[in-house]
XYZ file of C-alpha atoms in Angstrom:
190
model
C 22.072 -24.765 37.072
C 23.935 -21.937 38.291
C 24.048 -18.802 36.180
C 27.377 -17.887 33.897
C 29.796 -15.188 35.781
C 29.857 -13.328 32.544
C 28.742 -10.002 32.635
C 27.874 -7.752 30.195
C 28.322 -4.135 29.856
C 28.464 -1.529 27.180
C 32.145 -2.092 26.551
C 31.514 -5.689 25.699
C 28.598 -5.503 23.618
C 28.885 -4.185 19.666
C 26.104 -2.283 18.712
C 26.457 -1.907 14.911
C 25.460 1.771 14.134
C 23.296 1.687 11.583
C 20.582 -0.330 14.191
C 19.121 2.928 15.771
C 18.092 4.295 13.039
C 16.585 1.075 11.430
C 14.494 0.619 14.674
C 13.264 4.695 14.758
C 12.167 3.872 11.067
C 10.333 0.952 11.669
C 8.382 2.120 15.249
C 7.482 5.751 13.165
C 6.442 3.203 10.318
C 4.777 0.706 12.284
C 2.991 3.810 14.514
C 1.840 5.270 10.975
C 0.728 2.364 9.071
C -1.162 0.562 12.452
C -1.136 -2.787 11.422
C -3.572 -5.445 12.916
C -0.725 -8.310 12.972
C 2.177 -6.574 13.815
C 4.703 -9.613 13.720
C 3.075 -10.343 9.919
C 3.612 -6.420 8.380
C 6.710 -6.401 10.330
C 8.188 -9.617 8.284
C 6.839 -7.665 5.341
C 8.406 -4.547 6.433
C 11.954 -6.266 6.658
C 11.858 -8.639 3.657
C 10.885 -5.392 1.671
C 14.032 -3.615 3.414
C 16.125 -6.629 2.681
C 15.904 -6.636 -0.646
C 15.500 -2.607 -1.716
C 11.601 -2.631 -2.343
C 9.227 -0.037 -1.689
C 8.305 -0.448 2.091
C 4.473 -1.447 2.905
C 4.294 1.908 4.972
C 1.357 4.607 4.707
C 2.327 7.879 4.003
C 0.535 8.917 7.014
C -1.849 7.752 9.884
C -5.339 7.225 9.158
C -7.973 7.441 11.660
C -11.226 6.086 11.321
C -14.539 7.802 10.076
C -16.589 8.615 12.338
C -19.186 6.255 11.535
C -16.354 3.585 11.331
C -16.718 1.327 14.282
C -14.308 -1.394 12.962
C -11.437 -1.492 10.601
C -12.906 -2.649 7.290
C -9.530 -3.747 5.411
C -9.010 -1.877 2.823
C -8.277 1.568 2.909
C -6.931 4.722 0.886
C -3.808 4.695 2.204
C -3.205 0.731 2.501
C -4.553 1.106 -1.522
C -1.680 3.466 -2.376
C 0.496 1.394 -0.780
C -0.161 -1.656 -2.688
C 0.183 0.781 -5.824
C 3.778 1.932 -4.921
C 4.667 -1.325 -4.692
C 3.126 -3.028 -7.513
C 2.792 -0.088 -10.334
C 6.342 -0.102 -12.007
C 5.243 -2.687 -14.120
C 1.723 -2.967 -16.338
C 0.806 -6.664 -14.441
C 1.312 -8.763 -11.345
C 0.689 -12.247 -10.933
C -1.631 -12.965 -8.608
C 0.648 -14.955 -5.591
C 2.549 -11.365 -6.465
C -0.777 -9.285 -5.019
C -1.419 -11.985 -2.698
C 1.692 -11.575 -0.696
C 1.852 -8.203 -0.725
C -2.026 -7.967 0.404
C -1.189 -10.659 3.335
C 1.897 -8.597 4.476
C -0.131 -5.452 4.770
C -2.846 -7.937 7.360
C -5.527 -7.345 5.155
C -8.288 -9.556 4.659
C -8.177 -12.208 2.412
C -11.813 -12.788 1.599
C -11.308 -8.772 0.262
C -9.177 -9.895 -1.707
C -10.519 -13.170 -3.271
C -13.845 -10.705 -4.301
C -11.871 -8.007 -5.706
C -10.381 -10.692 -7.806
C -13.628 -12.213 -8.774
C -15.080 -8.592 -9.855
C -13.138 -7.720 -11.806
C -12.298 -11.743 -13.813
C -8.652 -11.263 -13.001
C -6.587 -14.587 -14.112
C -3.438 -15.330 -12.937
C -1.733 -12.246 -14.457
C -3.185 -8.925 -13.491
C -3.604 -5.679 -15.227
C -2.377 -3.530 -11.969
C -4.284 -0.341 -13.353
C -7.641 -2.134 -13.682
C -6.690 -4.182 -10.129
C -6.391 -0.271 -8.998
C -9.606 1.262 -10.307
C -11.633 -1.590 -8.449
C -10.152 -0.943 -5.583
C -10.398 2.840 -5.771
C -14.190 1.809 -6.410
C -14.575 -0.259 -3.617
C -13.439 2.279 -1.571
C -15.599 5.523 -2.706
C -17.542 4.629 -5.695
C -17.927 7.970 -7.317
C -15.548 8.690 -10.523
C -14.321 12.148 -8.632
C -12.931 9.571 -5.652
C -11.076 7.451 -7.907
C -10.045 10.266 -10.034
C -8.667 11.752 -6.842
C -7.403 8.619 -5.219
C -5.358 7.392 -8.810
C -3.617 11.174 -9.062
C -2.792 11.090 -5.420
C -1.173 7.838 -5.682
C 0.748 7.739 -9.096
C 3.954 8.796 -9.967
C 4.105 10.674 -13.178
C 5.588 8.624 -15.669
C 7.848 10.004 -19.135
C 4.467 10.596 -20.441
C 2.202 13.478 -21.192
C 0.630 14.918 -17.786
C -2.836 16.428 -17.304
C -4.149 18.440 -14.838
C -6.972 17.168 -12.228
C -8.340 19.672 -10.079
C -10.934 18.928 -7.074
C -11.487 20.873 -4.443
C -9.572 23.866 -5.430
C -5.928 21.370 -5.028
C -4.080 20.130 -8.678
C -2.880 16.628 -8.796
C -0.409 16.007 -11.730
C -1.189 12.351 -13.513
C -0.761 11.123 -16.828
C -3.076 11.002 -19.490
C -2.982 7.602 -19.776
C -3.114 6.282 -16.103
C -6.194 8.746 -15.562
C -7.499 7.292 -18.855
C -7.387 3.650 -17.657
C -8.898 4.542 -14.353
C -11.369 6.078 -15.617
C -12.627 3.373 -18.804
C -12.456 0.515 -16.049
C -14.392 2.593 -13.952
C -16.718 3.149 -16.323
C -17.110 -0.089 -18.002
C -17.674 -1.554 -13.983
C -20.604 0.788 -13.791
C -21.801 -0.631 -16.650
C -21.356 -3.874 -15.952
C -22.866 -3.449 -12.786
């Protein structure tokens, strides 16, 4: 079948302007937040667009430790993504979680034993969901300590001051509070 005569050329194509600067956005994001399924955290990346949510995207790039020959899910920055998206309110349901862990290519099994830990139902406290996963990722109190006031907003509540390594992070009282008793009562537990 022979080809169409039609040409095209910049004259005949409309480019709608605002499509530059959605594609720089998403390669700096996509660059920064170095998915493992690209075509998966890019569907995330556009549904979250679509609709005005906060965008899975890390703040910045993360390399790997040293001693980190594979990605092993989870990570700080993947962590405080999850919490922009899912701290506004005091629970998520769990197909809530679930979709935003599966947009963010992380693994599932991670997931499923976070879940178990912790004896989440099918409506999850988001700061205790947090605190596990701030623990599963450094395991000290000073890491989650640092990891929660790194990652949360301050709320219309009463800030304290956390101080490590000569740097302040401003949290609240209470979302340092609740990081802190679930890390606590985990230790216990455990």
């Amino acid at each position: 079948m022979p080809l169409p005569d039609t040409m095209y050329c910049a004259q005949q194509i409309n480019i709608p302007p605002q499509l530059p600067d959605i594609l720089k956005n998403f390669t700096k994001a996509a660059i920064r937040t170095q998915p493992k399924d690209l075509l998966l955290w890019s569907a995330a990346y556009f549904s979250a667009l679509s609709k005005g949510e906060c965008l899975p995207v890390k703040d910045r790039l993360e390399m790997n430790v040293a001693t980190q020959k594979t990605d092993t899910g989870l990570s700080p920055g993947l962590l405080k993504i999850l919490h922009k998206q899912l701290s506004p309110r005091e629970t998520c349901s769990k197909e809530e979680l679930q979709k935003k862990w599966k947009g963010l290519c992380l693994p599932m099994d991670q997931l499923e034993t976070l879940l178990s830990l912790g004896s989440f139902g099918s409506d999850i406290n988001w700061m205790e969901f947090f605190a596990l996963g701030c623990s599963a990722l450094g395991g000290r109190m000073t890491r989650v300590a640092l990891l929660v006031s790194r990652s949360t907003p301050l709320a219309n509540s009463t800030p304290t001051w956390l101080t490590w390594t000569g740097t302040c992070h401003r949290i609240t009282l209470t979302t340092s509070s609740a990081a802190y008793r679930h890390k606590r009562n985990s230790n216990m537990a455990g």
